[in-house]
mmCIF file of N, CA and C in Angstrom:
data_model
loop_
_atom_site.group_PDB
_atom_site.id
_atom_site.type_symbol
_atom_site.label_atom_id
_atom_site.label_comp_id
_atom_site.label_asym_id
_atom_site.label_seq_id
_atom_site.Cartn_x
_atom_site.Cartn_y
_atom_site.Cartn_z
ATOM 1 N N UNK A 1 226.436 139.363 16.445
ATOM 2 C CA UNK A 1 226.870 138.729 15.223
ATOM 3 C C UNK A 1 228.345 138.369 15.332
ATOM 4 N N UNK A 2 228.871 136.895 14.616
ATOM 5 C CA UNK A 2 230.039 136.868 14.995
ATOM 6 C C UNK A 2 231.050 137.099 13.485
ATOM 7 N N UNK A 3 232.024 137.727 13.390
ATOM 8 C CA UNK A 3 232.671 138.285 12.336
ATOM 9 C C UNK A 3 233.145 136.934 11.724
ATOM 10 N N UNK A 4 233.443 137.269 10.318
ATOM 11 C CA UNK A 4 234.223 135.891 9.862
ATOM 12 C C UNK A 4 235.611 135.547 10.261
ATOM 13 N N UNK A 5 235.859 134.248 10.407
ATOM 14 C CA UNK A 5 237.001 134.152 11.212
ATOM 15 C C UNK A 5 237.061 134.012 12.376
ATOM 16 N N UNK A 6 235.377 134.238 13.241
ATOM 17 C CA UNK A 6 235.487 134.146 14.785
ATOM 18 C C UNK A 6 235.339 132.765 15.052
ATOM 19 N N UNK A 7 236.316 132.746 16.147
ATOM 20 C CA UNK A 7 236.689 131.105 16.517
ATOM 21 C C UNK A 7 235.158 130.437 17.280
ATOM 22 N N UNK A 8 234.375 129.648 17.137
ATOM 23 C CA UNK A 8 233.283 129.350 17.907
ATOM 24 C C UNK A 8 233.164 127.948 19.044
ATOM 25 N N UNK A 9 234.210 127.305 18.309
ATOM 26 C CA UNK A 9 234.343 125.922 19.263
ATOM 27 C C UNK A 9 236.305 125.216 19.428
ATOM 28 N N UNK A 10 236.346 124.819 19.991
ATOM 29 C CA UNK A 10 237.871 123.948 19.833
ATOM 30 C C UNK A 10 237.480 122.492 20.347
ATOM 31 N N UNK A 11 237.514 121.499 19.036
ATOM 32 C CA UNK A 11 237.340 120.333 19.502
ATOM 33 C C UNK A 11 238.756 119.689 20.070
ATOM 34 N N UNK A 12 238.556 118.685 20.820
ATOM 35 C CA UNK A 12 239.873 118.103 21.533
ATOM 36 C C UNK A 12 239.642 116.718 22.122
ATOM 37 N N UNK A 13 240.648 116.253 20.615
ATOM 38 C CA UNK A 13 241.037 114.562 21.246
ATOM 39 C C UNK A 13 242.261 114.190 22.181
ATOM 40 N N UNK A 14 242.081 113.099 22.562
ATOM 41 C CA UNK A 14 243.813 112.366 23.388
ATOM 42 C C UNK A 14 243.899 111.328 22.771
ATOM 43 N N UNK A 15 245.152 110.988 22.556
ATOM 44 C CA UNK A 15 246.027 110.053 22.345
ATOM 45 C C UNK A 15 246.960 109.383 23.877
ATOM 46 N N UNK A 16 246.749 108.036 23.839
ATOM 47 C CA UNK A 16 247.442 107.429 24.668
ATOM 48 C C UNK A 16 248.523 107.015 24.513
ATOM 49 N N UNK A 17 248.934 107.056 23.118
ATOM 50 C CA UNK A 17 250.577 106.954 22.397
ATOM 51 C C UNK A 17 251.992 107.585 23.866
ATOM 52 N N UNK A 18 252.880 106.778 24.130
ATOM 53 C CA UNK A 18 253.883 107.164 25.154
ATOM 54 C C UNK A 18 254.366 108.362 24.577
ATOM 55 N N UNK A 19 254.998 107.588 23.041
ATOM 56 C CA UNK A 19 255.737 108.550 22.181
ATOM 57 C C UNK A 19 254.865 109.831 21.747
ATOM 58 N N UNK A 20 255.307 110.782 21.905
ATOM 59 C CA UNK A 20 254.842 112.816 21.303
ATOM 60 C C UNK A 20 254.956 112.183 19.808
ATOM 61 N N UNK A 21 255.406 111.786 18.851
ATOM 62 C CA UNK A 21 255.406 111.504 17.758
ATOM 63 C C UNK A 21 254.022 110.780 17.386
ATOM 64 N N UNK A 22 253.705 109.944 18.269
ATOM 65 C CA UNK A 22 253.001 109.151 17.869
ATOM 66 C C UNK A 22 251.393 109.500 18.508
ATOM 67 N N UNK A 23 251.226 110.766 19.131
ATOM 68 C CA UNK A 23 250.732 110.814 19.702
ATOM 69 C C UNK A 23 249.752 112.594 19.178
ATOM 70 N N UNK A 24 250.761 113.072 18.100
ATOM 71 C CA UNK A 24 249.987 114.055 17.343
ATOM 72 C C UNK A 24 248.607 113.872 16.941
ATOM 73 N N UNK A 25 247.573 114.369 17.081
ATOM 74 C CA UNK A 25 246.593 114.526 16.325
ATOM 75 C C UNK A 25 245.842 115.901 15.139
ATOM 76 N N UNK A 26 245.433 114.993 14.437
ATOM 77 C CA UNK A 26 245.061 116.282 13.030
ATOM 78 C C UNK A 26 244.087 116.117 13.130
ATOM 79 N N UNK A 27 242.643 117.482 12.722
ATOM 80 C CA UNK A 27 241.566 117.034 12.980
ATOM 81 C C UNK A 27 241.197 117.647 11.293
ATOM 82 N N UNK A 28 239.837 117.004 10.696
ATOM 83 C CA UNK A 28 239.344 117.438 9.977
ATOM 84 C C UNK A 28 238.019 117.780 9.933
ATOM 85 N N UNK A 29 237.273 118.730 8.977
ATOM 86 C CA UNK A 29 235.759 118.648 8.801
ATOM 87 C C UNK A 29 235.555 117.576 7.459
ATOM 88 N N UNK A 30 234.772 116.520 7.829
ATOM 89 C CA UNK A 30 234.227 115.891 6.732
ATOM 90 C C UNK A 30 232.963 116.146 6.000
ATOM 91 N N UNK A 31 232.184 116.811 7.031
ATOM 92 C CA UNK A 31 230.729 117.166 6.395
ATOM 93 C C UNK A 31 230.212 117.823 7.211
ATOM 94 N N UNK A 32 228.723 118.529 6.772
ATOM 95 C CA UNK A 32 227.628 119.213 7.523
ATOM 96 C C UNK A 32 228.173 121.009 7.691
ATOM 97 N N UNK A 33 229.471 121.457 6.833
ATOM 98 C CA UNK A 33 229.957 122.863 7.349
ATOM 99 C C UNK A 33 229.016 123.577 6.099
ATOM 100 N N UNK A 34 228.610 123.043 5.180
ATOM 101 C CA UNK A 34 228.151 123.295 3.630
ATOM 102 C C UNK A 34 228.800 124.890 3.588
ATOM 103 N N UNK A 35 230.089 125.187 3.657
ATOM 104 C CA UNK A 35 230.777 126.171 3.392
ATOM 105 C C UNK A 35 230.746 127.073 4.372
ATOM 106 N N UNK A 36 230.408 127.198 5.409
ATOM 107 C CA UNK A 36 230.219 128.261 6.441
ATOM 108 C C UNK A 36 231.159 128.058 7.459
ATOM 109 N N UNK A 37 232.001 126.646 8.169
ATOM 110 C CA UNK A 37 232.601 126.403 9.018
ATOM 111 C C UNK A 37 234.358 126.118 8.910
ATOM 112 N N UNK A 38 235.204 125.866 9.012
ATOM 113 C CA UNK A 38 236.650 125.334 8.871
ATOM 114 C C UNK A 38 236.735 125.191 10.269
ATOM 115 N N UNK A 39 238.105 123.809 9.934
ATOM 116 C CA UNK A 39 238.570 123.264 11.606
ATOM 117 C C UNK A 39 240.134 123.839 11.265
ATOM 118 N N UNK A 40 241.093 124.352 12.122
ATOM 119 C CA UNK A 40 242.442 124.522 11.817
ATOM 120 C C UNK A 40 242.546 123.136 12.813
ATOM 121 N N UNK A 41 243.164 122.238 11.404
ATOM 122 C CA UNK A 41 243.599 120.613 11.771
ATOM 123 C C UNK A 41 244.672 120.506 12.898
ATOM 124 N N UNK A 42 245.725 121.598 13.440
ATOM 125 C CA UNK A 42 246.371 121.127 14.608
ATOM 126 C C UNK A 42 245.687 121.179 16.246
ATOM 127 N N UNK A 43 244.858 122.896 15.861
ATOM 128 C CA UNK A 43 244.461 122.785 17.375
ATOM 129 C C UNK A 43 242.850 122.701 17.378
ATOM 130 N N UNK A 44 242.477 122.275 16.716
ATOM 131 C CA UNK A 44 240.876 121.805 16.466
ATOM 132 C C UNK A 44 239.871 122.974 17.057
ATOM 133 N N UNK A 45 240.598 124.517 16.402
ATOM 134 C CA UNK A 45 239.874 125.265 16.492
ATOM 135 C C UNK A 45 238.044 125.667 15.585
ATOM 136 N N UNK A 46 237.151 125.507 15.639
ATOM 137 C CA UNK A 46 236.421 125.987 14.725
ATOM 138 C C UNK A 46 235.979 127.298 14.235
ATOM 139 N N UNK A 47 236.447 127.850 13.410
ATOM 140 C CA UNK A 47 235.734 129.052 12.558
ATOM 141 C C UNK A 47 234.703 128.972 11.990
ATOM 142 N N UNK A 48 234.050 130.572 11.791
ATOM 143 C CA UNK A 48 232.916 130.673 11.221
ATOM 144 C C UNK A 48 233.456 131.518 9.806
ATOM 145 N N UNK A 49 232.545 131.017 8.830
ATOM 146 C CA UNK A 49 233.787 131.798 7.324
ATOM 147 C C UNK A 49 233.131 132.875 7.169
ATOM 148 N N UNK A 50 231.660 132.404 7.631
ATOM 149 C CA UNK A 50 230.663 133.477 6.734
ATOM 150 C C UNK A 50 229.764 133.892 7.594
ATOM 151 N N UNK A 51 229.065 135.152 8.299
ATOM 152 C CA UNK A 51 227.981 135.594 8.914
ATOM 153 C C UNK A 51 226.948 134.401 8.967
ATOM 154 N N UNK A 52 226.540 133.960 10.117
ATOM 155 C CA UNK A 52 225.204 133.055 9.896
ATOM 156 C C UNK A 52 223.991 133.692 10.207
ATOM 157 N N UNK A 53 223.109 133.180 9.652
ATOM 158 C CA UNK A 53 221.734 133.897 9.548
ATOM 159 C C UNK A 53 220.814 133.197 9.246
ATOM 160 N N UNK A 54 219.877 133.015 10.697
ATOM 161 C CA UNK A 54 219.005 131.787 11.292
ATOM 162 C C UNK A 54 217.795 132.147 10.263
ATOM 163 N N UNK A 55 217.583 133.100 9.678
ATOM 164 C CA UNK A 55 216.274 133.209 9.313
ATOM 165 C C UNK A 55 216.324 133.096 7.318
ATOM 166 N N UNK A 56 217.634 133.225 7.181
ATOM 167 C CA UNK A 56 218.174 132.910 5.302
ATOM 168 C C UNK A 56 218.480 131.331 5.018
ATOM 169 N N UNK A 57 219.443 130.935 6.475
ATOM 170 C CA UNK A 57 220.538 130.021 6.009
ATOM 171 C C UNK A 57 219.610 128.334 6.739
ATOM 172 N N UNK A 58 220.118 128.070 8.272
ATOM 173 C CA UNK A 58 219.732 127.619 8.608
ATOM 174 C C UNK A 58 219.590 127.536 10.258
ATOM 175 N N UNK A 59 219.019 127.146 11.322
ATOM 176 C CA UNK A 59 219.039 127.113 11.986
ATOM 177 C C UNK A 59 220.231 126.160 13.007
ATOM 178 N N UNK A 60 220.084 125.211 12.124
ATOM 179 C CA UNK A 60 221.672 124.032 12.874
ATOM 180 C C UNK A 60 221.999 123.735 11.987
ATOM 181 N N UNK A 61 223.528 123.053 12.694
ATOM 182 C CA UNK A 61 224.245 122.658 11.435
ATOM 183 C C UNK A 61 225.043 121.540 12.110
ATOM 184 N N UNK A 62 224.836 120.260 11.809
ATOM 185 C CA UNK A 62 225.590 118.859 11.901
ATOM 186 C C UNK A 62 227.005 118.568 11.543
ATOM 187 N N UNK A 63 228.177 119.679 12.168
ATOM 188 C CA UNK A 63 229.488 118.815 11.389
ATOM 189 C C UNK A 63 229.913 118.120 12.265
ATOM 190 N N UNK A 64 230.283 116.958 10.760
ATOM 191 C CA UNK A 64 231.438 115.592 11.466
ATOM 192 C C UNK A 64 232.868 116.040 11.318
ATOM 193 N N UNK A 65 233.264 115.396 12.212
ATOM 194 C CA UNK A 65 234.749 116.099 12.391
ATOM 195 C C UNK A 65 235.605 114.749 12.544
ATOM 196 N N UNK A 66 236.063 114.622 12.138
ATOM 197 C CA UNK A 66 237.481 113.165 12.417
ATOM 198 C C UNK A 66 238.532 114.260 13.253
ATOM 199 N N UNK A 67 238.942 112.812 13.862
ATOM 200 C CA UNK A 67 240.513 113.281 14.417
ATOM 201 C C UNK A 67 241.414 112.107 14.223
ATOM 202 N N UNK A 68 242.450 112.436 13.670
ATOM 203 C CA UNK A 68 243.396 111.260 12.897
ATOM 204 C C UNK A 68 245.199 111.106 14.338
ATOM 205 N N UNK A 69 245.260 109.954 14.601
ATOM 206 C CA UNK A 69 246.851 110.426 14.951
ATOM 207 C C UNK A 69 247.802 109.767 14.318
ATOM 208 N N UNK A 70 248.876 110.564 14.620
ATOM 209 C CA UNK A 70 250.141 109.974 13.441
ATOM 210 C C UNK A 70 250.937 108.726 14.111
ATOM 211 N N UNK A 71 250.236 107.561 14.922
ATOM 212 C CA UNK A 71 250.850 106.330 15.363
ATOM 213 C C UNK A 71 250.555 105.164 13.985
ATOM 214 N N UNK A 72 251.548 104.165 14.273
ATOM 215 C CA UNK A 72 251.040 103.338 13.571
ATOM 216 C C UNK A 72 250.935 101.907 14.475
ATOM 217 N N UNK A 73 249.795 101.553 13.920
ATOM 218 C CA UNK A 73 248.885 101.581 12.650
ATOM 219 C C UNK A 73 247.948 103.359 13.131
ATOM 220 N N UNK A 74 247.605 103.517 12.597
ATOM 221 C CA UNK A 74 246.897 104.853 12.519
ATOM 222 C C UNK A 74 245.153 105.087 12.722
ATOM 223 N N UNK A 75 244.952 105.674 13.825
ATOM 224 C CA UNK A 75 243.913 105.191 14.562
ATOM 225 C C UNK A 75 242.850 106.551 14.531
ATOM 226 N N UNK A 76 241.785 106.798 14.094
ATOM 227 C CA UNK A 76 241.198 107.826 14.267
ATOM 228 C C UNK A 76 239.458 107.611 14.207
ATOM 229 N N UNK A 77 238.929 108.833 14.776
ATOM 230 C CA UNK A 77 237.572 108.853 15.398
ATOM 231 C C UNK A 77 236.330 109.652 14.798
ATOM 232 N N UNK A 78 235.447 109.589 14.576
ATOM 233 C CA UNK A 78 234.335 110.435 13.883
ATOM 234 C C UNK A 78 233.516 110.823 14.911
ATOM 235 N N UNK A 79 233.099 112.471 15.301
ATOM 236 C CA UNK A 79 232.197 112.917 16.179
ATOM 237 C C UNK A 79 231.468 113.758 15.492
ATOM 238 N N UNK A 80 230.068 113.486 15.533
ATOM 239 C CA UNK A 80 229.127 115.136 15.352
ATOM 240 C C UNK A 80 229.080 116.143 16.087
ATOM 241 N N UNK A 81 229.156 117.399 15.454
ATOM 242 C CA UNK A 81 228.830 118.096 16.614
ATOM 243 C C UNK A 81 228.220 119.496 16.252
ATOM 244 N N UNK A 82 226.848 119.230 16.903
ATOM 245 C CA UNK A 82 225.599 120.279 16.363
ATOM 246 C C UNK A 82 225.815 121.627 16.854
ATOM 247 N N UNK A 83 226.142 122.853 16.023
ATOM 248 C CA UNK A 83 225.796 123.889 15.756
ATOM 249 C C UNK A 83 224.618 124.198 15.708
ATOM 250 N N UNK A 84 223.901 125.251 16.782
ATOM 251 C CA UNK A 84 222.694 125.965 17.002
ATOM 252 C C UNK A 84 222.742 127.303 16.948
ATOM 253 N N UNK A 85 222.150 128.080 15.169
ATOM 254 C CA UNK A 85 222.023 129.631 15.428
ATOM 255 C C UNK A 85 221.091 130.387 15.923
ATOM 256 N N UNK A 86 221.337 131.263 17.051
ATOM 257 C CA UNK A 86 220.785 131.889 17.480
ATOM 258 C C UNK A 86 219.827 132.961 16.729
ATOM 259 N N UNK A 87 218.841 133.094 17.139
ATOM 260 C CA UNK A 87 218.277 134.829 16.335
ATOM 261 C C UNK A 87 218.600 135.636 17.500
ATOM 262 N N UNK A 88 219.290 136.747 16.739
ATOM 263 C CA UNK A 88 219.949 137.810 17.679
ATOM 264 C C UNK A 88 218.849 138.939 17.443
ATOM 265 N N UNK A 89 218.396 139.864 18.544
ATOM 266 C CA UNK A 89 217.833 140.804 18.404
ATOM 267 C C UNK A 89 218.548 141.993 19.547
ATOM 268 N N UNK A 90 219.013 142.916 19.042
ATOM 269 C CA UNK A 90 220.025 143.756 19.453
ATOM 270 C C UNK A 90 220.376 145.159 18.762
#
């Protein structure tokens, strides 16, 4: 079982920006976490908030995630990315 707060994925974009200014990226969750997931927007870590439980909750889970960078004009990307819970027997 993974505790709340355990990190489960780190998504990771690039920027081709020369400039480090222009070349930051922020990431967000837009959908599919239905309260169970958070991204920390600098290093596109993913957390789990809440115990998952394949046999109450659901088995997968579809979040979209943007990643935004701070160039202008301001350029950013939408990816899914499927979460599969395991049944743990242990």
């Amino acid at each position: 079982m993974l505790p709340s707060g355990a990190v489960i994925y780190t998504v990771k974009a690039t920027d081709n920006d020369i400039s480090a200014a222009n070349n930051m990226i922020s990431y967000s969750l837009i959908s599919g976490g239905h309260g169970m997931f958070s991204i920390q927007s600098e290093s596109g870590e993913i957390t789990v908030l809440q115990m998952l439980d394949r046999e109450s909750d659901r088995e997968e889970y579809h979040l979209v995630i943007s990643a935004v960078d701070s160039g202008q004009p301001v350029l950013s990307s939408q990816q899914t990315l499927t979460i599969k819970v395991r049944l743990f027997c242990g």
